[in-house]
mmCIF file of C-alpha atoms in Angstrom:
data_model
loop_
_atom_site.group_PDB
_atom_site.id
_atom_site.type_symbol
_atom_site.label_atom_id
_atom_site.label_comp_id
_atom_site.label_asym_id
_atom_site.label_seq_id
_atom_site.Cartn_x
_atom_site.Cartn_y
_atom_site.Cartn_z
ATOM 1 C CA MET Y 1 119.928 93.698 122.876
ATOM 2 C CA LYS Y 2 117.363 94.736 120.365
ATOM 3 C CA ILE Y 3 118.812 93.990 116.947
ATOM 4 C CA VAL Y 4 117.587 94.655 113.406
ATOM 5 C CA LEU Y 5 119.135 92.197 110.927
ATOM 6 C CA ALA Y 6 119.466 93.036 107.250
ATOM 7 C CA LEU Y 7 119.890 89.827 105.326
ATOM 8 C CA GLY Y 8 121.853 89.808 102.043
ATOM 9 C CA GLY Y 9 121.076 87.638 99.071
ATOM 10 C CA ASN Y 10 123.434 84.834 100.278
ATOM 11 C CA ALA Y 11 121.085 84.303 103.244
ATOM 12 C CA LEU Y 12 118.288 83.350 100.800
ATOM 13 C CA GLN Y 13 120.063 81.793 97.786
ATOM 14 C CA SER Y 14 123.420 80.058 98.381
ATOM 15 C CA ASP Y 15 123.720 78.997 94.659
ATOM 16 C CA PRO Y 16 122.848 81.890 92.267
ATOM 17 C CA LYS Y 17 122.206 79.387 89.493
ATOM 18 C CA ASP Y 18 119.544 77.489 91.473
ATOM 19 C CA LYS Y 19 116.615 79.854 91.932
ATOM 20 C CA THR Y 20 114.039 77.193 92.767
ATOM 21 C CA ALA Y 21 111.681 77.579 95.771
ATOM 22 C CA GLU Y 22 113.137 74.323 97.258
ATOM 23 C CA ALA Y 23 116.740 75.799 97.110
ATOM 24 C CA GLN Y 24 115.617 78.985 98.804
ATOM 25 C CA LEU Y 25 113.849 77.050 101.626
ATOM 26 C CA ASN Y 26 116.907 74.945 102.246
ATOM 27 C CA THR Y 27 119.217 78.019 102.330
ATOM 28 C CA CYS Y 28 116.720 79.707 104.732
ATOM 29 C CA LYS Y 29 117.046 76.621 107.049
ATOM 30 C CA GLU Y 30 120.795 77.251 107.158
ATOM 31 C CA THR Y 31 120.336 80.955 107.723
ATOM 32 C CA ALA Y 32 117.824 80.253 110.523
ATOM 33 C CA LYS Y 33 120.579 78.616 112.553
ATOM 34 C CA SER Y 34 122.598 81.804 112.706
ATOM 35 C CA ILE Y 35 119.524 83.854 113.572
ATOM 36 C CA VAL Y 36 118.443 81.484 116.327
ATOM 37 C CA ASP Y 37 121.943 81.441 117.742
ATOM 38 C CA LEU Y 38 121.377 85.137 118.484
ATOM 39 C CA ILE Y 39 117.895 84.567 119.830
ATOM 40 C CA GLU Y 40 119.291 81.835 122.073
ATOM 41 C CA GLU Y 41 121.698 84.355 123.628
ATOM 42 C CA GLY Y 42 118.739 86.494 124.657
ATOM 43 C CA HIS Y 43 118.644 89.086 121.865
ATOM 44 C CA GLU Y 44 115.449 90.513 120.362
ATOM 45 C CA ILE Y 45 115.642 90.039 116.656
ATOM 46 C CA SER Y 46 113.759 91.753 113.805
ATOM 47 C CA ILE Y 47 114.562 90.785 110.172
ATOM 48 C CA VAL Y 48 114.698 92.736 106.936
ATOM 49 C CA HIS Y 49 115.717 90.852 103.764
ATOM 50 C CA GLY Y 50 116.481 91.608 100.108
ATOM 51 C CA ASN Y 51 114.370 90.413 97.204
ATOM 52 C CA GLY Y 52 116.278 91.224 93.973
ATOM 53 C CA PRO Y 53 116.434 87.863 92.321
ATOM 54 C CA GLN Y 54 112.960 86.810 93.565
ATOM 55 C CA VAL Y 55 111.116 89.868 92.457
ATOM 56 C CA GLY Y 56 113.056 89.659 89.196
ATOM 57 C CA GLN Y 57 111.737 86.161 88.618
ATOM 58 C CA ILE Y 58 108.094 87.215 89.456
ATOM 59 C CA VAL Y 59 108.284 90.131 86.994
ATOM 60 C CA ALA Y 60 109.916 87.950 84.349
ATOM 61 C CA CYS Y 61 107.098 85.299 84.697
ATOM 62 C CA THR Y 62 104.435 87.854 84.197
ATOM 63 C CA GLU Y 63 106.269 89.495 81.280
ATOM 64 C CA THR Y 64 106.747 85.956 79.648
ATOM 65 C CA ALA Y 65 102.985 85.404 79.848
ATOM 66 C CA TYR Y 66 102.344 88.870 78.437
ATOM 67 C CA LYS Y 67 104.676 88.114 75.469
ATOM 68 C CA ALA Y 68 103.231 84.659 74.891
ATOM 69 C CA ASP Y 69 99.545 85.530 74.593
ATOM 70 C CA ASN Y 70 99.764 89.289 74.034
ATOM 71 C CA SER Y 71 97.345 89.716 76.965
ATOM 72 C CA ASN Y 72 97.112 92.927 78.791
ATOM 73 C CA VAL Y 73 97.887 91.308 82.182
ATOM 74 C CA LEU Y 74 101.093 92.732 83.665
ATOM 75 C CA PHE Y 75 101.129 93.013 87.391
ATOM 76 C CA PRO Y 76 102.212 96.438 88.680
ATOM 77 C CA PHE Y 77 105.727 96.364 90.123
ATOM 78 C CA ASP Y 78 104.520 97.146 93.653
ATOM 79 C CA VAL Y 79 102.293 94.177 93.496
ATOM 80 C CA CYS Y 80 105.196 91.984 92.400
ATOM 81 C CA GLY Y 81 107.079 93.383 95.428
ATOM 82 C CA SER Y 82 104.250 92.222 97.755
ATOM 83 C CA PHE Y 83 104.320 88.743 96.183
ATOM 84 C CA SER Y 84 108.026 88.482 96.963
ATOM 85 C CA GLN Y 85 107.546 89.587 100.617
ATOM 86 C CA GLY Y 86 105.061 86.820 101.154
ATOM 87 C CA TYR Y 87 107.070 84.191 99.397
ATOM 88 C CA ILE Y 88 110.400 84.956 101.167
ATOM 89 C CA GLY Y 89 108.735 85.692 104.491
ATOM 90 C CA TYR Y 90 106.949 82.387 104.419
ATOM 91 C CA HIS Y 91 110.252 80.536 103.874
ATOM 92 C CA LEU Y 92 112.060 82.500 106.672
ATOM 93 C CA GLN Y 93 109.304 82.164 109.244
ATOM 94 C CA ASN Y 94 108.934 78.455 108.455
ATOM 95 C CA ALA Y 95 112.699 77.851 108.809
ATOM 96 C CA ILE Y 96 113.159 80.043 111.970
ATOM 97 C CA SER Y 97 110.163 78.448 113.578
ATOM 98 C CA GLU Y 98 111.487 74.977 112.944
ATOM 99 C CA GLU Y 99 114.903 75.819 114.295
ATOM 100 C CA LEU Y 100 113.386 77.414 117.502
ATOM 101 C CA LYS Y 101 111.380 74.244 118.077
ATOM 102 C CA LYS Y 102 114.497 72.072 117.757
ATOM 103 C CA ARG Y 103 116.110 74.114 120.560
ATOM 104 C CA ASN Y 104 112.901 74.181 122.699
ATOM 105 C CA ILE Y 105 112.580 78.039 122.444
ATOM 106 C CA ASN Y 106 108.998 79.173 122.585
ATOM 107 C CA LYS Y 107 108.667 82.253 120.303
ATOM 108 C CA SER Y 108 106.209 83.300 117.643
ATOM 109 C CA VAL Y 109 107.547 84.181 114.224
ATOM 110 C CA GLY Y 110 105.615 86.110 111.562
ATOM 111 C CA THR Y 111 105.869 88.231 108.405
ATOM 112 C CA VAL Y 112 104.311 91.691 107.928
ATOM 113 C CA VAL Y 113 103.647 92.725 104.272
ATOM 114 C CA THR Y 114 105.114 96.189 104.663
ATOM 115 C CA GLN Y 115 104.566 99.447 102.867
ATOM 116 C CA VAL Y 116 107.415 101.993 103.130
ATOM 117 C CA LEU Y 117 106.743 105.617 102.510
ATOM 118 C CA VAL Y 118 108.916 107.572 100.007
ATOM 119 C CA ASP Y 119 108.846 111.146 98.904
ATOM 120 C CA LYS Y 120 107.164 111.492 95.452
ATOM 121 C CA ASN Y 121 109.553 114.327 94.811
ATOM 122 C CA ASP Y 122 112.593 112.157 95.622
ATOM 123 C CA LYS Y 123 115.338 112.932 93.071
ATOM 124 C CA GLY Y 124 115.458 109.228 92.278
ATOM 125 C CA PHE Y 125 112.197 109.536 90.369
ATOM 126 C CA GLN Y 126 113.668 112.279 88.062
ATOM 127 C CA ASN Y 127 116.281 109.787 86.681
ATOM 128 C CA PRO Y 128 115.224 106.111 87.194
ATOM 129 C CA THR Y 129 118.213 103.836 86.762
ATOM 130 C CA LYS Y 130 117.318 100.453 88.459
ATOM 131 C CA PRO Y 131 116.711 97.796 85.727
ATOM 132 C CA ILE Y 132 113.985 95.208 86.317
ATOM 133 C CA GLY Y 133 112.443 92.342 84.446
ATOM 134 C CA SER Y 134 112.952 91.002 80.937
ATOM 135 C CA PHE Y 135 114.751 92.278 77.860
ATOM 136 C CA TYR Y 136 112.659 93.669 74.967
ATOM 137 C CA SER Y 137 113.143 94.623 71.414
ATOM 138 C CA LYS Y 138 113.057 98.330 70.536
ATOM 139 C CA GLU Y 139 109.544 97.946 69.068
ATOM 140 C CA GLU Y 140 108.292 95.992 72.168
ATOM 141 C CA ALA Y 141 109.848 98.627 74.393
ATOM 142 C CA GLU Y 142 108.185 101.475 72.574
ATOM 143 C CA LYS Y 143 104.878 99.655 72.843
ATOM 144 C CA LEU Y 144 105.212 99.345 76.618
ATOM 145 C CA GLN Y 145 106.202 102.998 76.969
ATOM 146 C CA LYS Y 146 103.119 104.000 75.057
ATOM 147 C CA GLU Y 147 100.615 101.510 76.578
ATOM 148 C CA LYS Y 148 101.985 101.173 80.181
ATOM 149 C CA GLY Y 149 103.901 104.384 80.682
ATOM 150 C CA TYR Y 150 107.080 102.393 81.417
ATOM 151 C CA ILE Y 151 110.494 103.958 81.208
ATOM 152 C CA MET Y 152 112.624 101.781 79.039
ATOM 153 C CA LYS Y 153 116.342 101.972 78.490
ATOM 154 C CA GLU Y 154 118.831 100.115 76.233
ATOM 155 C CA ASP Y 155 120.974 97.738 78.310
ATOM 156 C CA ALA Y 156 124.505 97.178 77.063
ATOM 157 C CA GLY Y 157 123.475 95.993 73.654
ATOM 158 C CA ARG Y 158 121.300 93.180 75.045
ATOM 159 C CA GLY Y 159 117.940 94.822 74.405
ATOM 160 C CA TYR Y 160 115.706 97.203 76.306
ATOM 161 C CA ARG Y 161 114.606 96.886 79.907
ATOM 162 C CA ARG Y 162 112.277 98.734 82.169
ATOM 163 C CA VAL Y 163 113.998 101.018 84.777
ATOM 164 C CA VAL Y 164 112.520 102.357 88.006
ATOM 165 C CA ALA Y 165 113.604 104.711 90.688
ATOM 166 C CA SER Y 166 115.441 103.897 93.968
ATOM 167 C CA PRO Y 167 114.113 106.464 96.445
ATOM 168 C CA LYS Y 168 115.146 106.717 100.106
ATOM 169 C CA PRO Y 169 112.632 105.533 102.733
ATOM 170 C CA ILE Y 170 110.916 108.113 104.879
ATOM 171 C CA ASP Y 171 108.671 106.119 107.177
ATOM 172 C CA VAL Y 172 107.166 102.598 107.584
ATOM 173 C CA ILE Y 173 103.362 102.562 107.340
ATOM 174 C CA GLU Y 174 102.907 99.430 109.496
ATOM 175 C CA LYS Y 175 105.325 100.693 112.167
ATOM 176 C CA ASP Y 176 102.843 100.496 115.033
ATOM 177 C CA LEU Y 177 101.909 96.892 114.221
ATOM 178 C CA ILE Y 178 105.591 95.942 113.936
ATOM 179 C CA LYS Y 179 106.463 97.704 117.206
ATOM 180 C CA ASN Y 180 103.568 95.873 119.034
ATOM 181 C CA LEU Y 181 104.628 92.497 117.668
ATOM 182 C CA VAL Y 182 108.290 93.116 118.662
ATOM 183 C CA ALA Y 183 107.193 94.259 122.114
ATOM 184 C CA SER Y 184 105.186 90.960 122.536
ATOM 185 C CA GLY Y 185 108.459 89.024 122.040
ATOM 186 C CA ALA Y 186 107.785 87.902 118.418
ATOM 187 C CA VAL Y 187 110.436 87.643 115.782
ATOM 188 C CA VAL Y 188 109.144 89.827 112.993
ATOM 189 C CA VAL Y 189 110.072 89.709 109.291
ATOM 190 C CA SER Y 190 109.197 93.017 107.761
ATOM 191 C CA CYS Y 191 110.238 95.614 105.141
ATOM 192 C CA GLY Y 192 111.103 92.795 102.832
ATOM 193 C CA GLY Y 193 112.941 93.890 99.688
ATOM 194 C CA GLY Y 194 113.114 97.348 101.213
ATOM 195 C CA GLY Y 195 109.346 97.441 101.541
ATOM 196 C CA ILE Y 196 106.624 98.150 99.019
ATOM 197 C CA PRO Y 197 107.289 101.827 97.930
ATOM 198 C CA VAL Y 198 104.276 104.064 98.491
ATOM 199 C CA VAL Y 199 103.589 107.791 98.315
ATOM 200 C CA GLN Y 200 101.132 109.954 100.214
ATOM 201 C CA GLU Y 201 98.361 111.451 98.108
ATOM 202 C CA ASN Y 202 95.913 113.541 100.232
ATOM 203 C CA ASN Y 203 94.589 110.983 102.751
ATOM 204 C CA THR Y 204 95.542 107.858 100.766
ATOM 205 C CA ILE Y 205 98.682 105.933 100.073
ATOM 206 C CA LYS Y 206 99.488 104.743 96.564
ATOM 207 C CA GLY Y 207 101.994 102.107 95.381
ATOM 208 C CA VAL Y 208 104.700 103.281 92.955
ATOM 209 C CA ALA Y 209 107.170 101.513 90.624
ATOM 210 C CA ALA Y 210 110.438 101.791 92.594
ATOM 211 C CA VAL Y 211 112.986 99.787 94.500
ATOM 212 C CA ILE Y 212 114.005 100.774 98.013
ATOM 213 C CA ASP Y 213 117.407 99.519 99.086
ATOM 214 C CA LYS Y 214 116.915 96.969 101.864
ATOM 215 C CA ASP Y 215 119.834 98.319 103.860
ATOM 216 C CA PHE Y 216 118.237 101.779 104.056
ATOM 217 C CA ALA Y 217 114.874 100.287 104.918
ATOM 218 C CA ALA Y 218 116.526 98.185 107.720
ATOM 219 C CA GLU Y 219 118.187 101.429 109.050
ATOM 220 C CA LYS Y 220 114.777 103.200 109.104
ATOM 221 C CA LEU Y 221 113.189 100.297 110.918
ATOM 222 C CA ALA Y 222 116.153 100.247 113.452
ATOM 223 C CA GLU Y 223 115.411 103.880 114.171
ATOM 224 C CA ILE Y 224 111.686 103.221 114.575
ATOM 225 C CA LEU Y 225 112.245 100.305 116.865
ATOM 226 C CA ASP Y 226 114.977 102.244 118.817
ATOM 227 C CA ALA Y 227 117.224 99.237 118.263
ATOM 228 C CA ASP Y 228 120.538 98.938 119.989
ATOM 229 C CA VAL Y 229 122.293 97.434 116.910
ATOM 230 C CA LEU Y 230 121.884 97.535 113.095
ATOM 231 C CA LEU Y 231 123.519 94.337 111.903
ATOM 232 C CA ILE Y 232 123.980 94.127 108.144
ATOM 233 C CA LEU Y 233 124.849 90.594 107.121
ATOM 234 C CA THR Y 234 126.529 89.911 103.825
ATOM 235 C CA ALA Y 235 129.021 87.482 102.274
ATOM 236 C CA VAL Y 236 132.257 88.915 103.606
ATOM 237 C CA ASP Y 237 133.596 88.906 107.177
ATOM 238 C CA ARG Y 238 134.618 92.514 107.171
ATOM 239 C CA VAL Y 239 134.529 95.648 105.061
ATOM 240 C CA CYS Y 240 137.671 96.159 103.025
ATOM 241 C CA VAL Y 241 139.365 99.116 101.338
ATOM 242 C CA ASN Y 242 141.490 98.633 98.197
ATOM 243 C CA PHE Y 243 139.312 95.619 97.599
ATOM 244 C CA ASN Y 244 140.860 92.954 95.389
ATOM 245 C CA LYS Y 245 144.147 94.809 95.149
ATOM 246 C CA PRO Y 246 147.537 93.850 96.546
ATOM 247 C CA ASP Y 247 147.165 96.278 99.370
ATOM 248 C CA GLN Y 248 143.667 95.205 100.332
ATOM 249 C CA LYS Y 249 142.898 96.011 104.033
ATOM 250 C CA SER Y 250 140.117 94.691 106.196
ATOM 251 C CA LEU Y 251 138.627 97.104 108.720
ATOM 252 C CA GLU Y 252 137.588 96.312 112.235
ATOM 253 C CA VAL Y 253 136.285 99.864 113.055
ATOM 254 C CA MET Y 254 135.432 102.861 110.917
ATOM 255 C CA THR Y 255 134.698 106.291 112.316
ATOM 256 C CA LEU Y 256 132.241 108.512 110.487
ATOM 257 C CA GLU Y 257 135.106 110.590 109.278
ATOM 258 C CA GLU Y 258 136.809 107.591 107.839
ATOM 259 C CA VAL Y 259 133.490 106.584 106.223
ATOM 260 C CA ASP Y 260 133.181 109.832 104.437
ATOM 261 C CA ARG Y 261 136.838 109.756 103.266
ATOM 262 C CA TYR Y 262 136.585 106.252 101.906
ATOM 263 C CA ILE Y 263 133.303 107.105 100.073
ATOM 264 C CA GLU Y 264 134.998 110.162 98.496
ATOM 265 C CA GLU Y 265 137.822 107.849 97.410
ATOM 266 C CA GLY Y 266 135.359 105.529 95.714
ATOM 267 C CA GLN Y 267 136.265 102.599 97.999
ATOM 268 C CA PHE Y 268 132.830 101.033 98.059
ATOM 269 C CA ALA Y 269 130.925 99.751 95.018
ATOM 270 C CA PRO Y 270 127.511 101.369 94.349
ATOM 271 C CA GLY Y 271 124.695 98.804 94.661
ATOM 272 C CA SER Y 272 126.871 96.533 96.771
ATOM 273 C CA MET Y 273 129.009 97.732 99.777
ATOM 274 C CA LEU Y 274 128.222 101.423 99.445
ATOM 275 C CA PRO Y 275 124.523 101.344 100.548
ATOM 276 C CA LYS Y 276 125.535 99.120 103.524
ATOM 277 C CA VAL Y 277 128.155 101.553 104.678
ATOM 278 C CA GLU Y 278 125.885 104.588 104.159
ATOM 279 C CA ALA Y 279 123.094 102.883 106.056
ATOM 280 C CA CYS Y 280 125.389 102.147 108.967
ATOM 281 C CA LYS Y 281 126.647 105.687 108.946
ATOM 282 C CA LYS Y 282 123.064 106.981 109.192
ATOM 283 C CA PHE Y 283 122.253 104.705 112.084
ATOM 284 C CA ALA Y 284 125.479 105.525 113.954
ATOM 285 C CA GLN Y 285 124.475 109.226 113.729
ATOM 286 C CA PHE Y 286 120.939 108.504 114.990
ATOM 287 C CA LYS Y 287 121.785 108.433 118.672
ATOM 288 C CA GLU Y 288 124.913 108.493 120.723
ATOM 289 C CA ASP Y 289 124.732 104.861 122.043
ATOM 290 C CA LYS Y 290 123.866 103.088 118.740
ATOM 291 C CA THR Y 291 126.028 100.495 117.052
ATOM 292 C CA ALA Y 292 126.099 99.560 113.324
ATOM 293 C CA ILE Y 293 127.970 96.441 112.173
ATOM 294 C CA ILE Y 294 128.632 94.874 108.763
ATOM 295 C CA ALA Y 295 129.550 91.177 109.068
ATOM 296 C CA SER Y 296 129.145 87.823 107.432
ATOM 297 C CA LEU Y 297 126.056 85.687 108.153
ATOM 298 C CA SER Y 298 128.074 82.844 109.444
ATOM 299 C CA LYS Y 299 129.862 85.037 112.013
ATOM 300 C CA ALA Y 300 126.990 87.192 113.219
ATOM 301 C CA LYS Y 301 127.441 86.018 116.833
ATOM 302 C CA GLU Y 302 131.145 86.726 116.780
ATOM 303 C CA ALA Y 303 130.541 90.141 115.262
ATOM 304 C CA LEU Y 304 128.287 91.214 118.187
ATOM 305 C CA LYS Y 305 131.201 90.241 120.499
ATOM 306 C CA GLY Y 306 133.715 92.340 118.372
ATOM 307 C CA LEU Y 307 135.517 89.254 117.153
ATOM 308 C CA SER Y 308 134.498 89.692 113.501
ATOM 309 C CA GLY Y 309 132.784 92.230 111.292
ATOM 310 C CA THR Y 310 133.302 95.978 110.845
ATOM 311 C CA LYS Y 311 131.786 98.284 113.370
ATOM 312 C CA ILE Y 312 130.862 101.905 112.346
ATOM 313 C CA VAL Y 313 131.104 104.269 115.229
ATOM 314 C CA LYS Y 314 130.294 107.989 115.770
#
């Protein structure tokens, strides 16, 4: 089967307190074992990953330097996103290649720095809410608003932070390249962190300060590749309703009607399980024979066999 994997944060950083490059590489080596398990069974795998902590670190580093010497050097957010794609992709392709060699599987693995098209009129741009980077005083925030055009908002009494939009993906700019690589049998890491958000202006594309949810980017890529399965891997074995309550219930299957009802009931947390469920719903609607699954990284193989995970069906 042709599968698009969406890797959650636990696939890159097992200990949230240890954000070093060494810790990420070690976690990627463990993640690679689950990915290569699927490759070993004959599946074609394409990978999308998140980048929240990593891009946050990159932005914070540039902001710390900016504060320290009052220089004018602040990398644009889209550039920071590209940094994170290279950094994470390097670790994933290194770890997966190593695991493939251990099992005598001859496959190429590579990362595509990916631009993802969004609509410049997306409603997300009208009310940016995604906080990124460091905390600032009111005076520093006002200076950044004036000099850089940032949108700064007060964050729970801790200071001011920059906020950006979270638009939905429309298309993947490098889609033909990715399709050709996948067709050649390569394992491709792309759309990292949801992709670098870009908008179309006449005959050019231009990076914008925004964050695309990686689950929606993975869904869009799965459509483009005509994948059989969208497999969103996270920290839990199954989706639950009434989460952390006495009557918590794990779900093996959800129909689209049930998805809508549970969303209306507020069963899924925004920024956590909700985008995963919504992305799976969209893929299940894409074509009649498509399968969308939310499962834990450690039980990816079992999830494909229906022994774990939550399947969203039309």
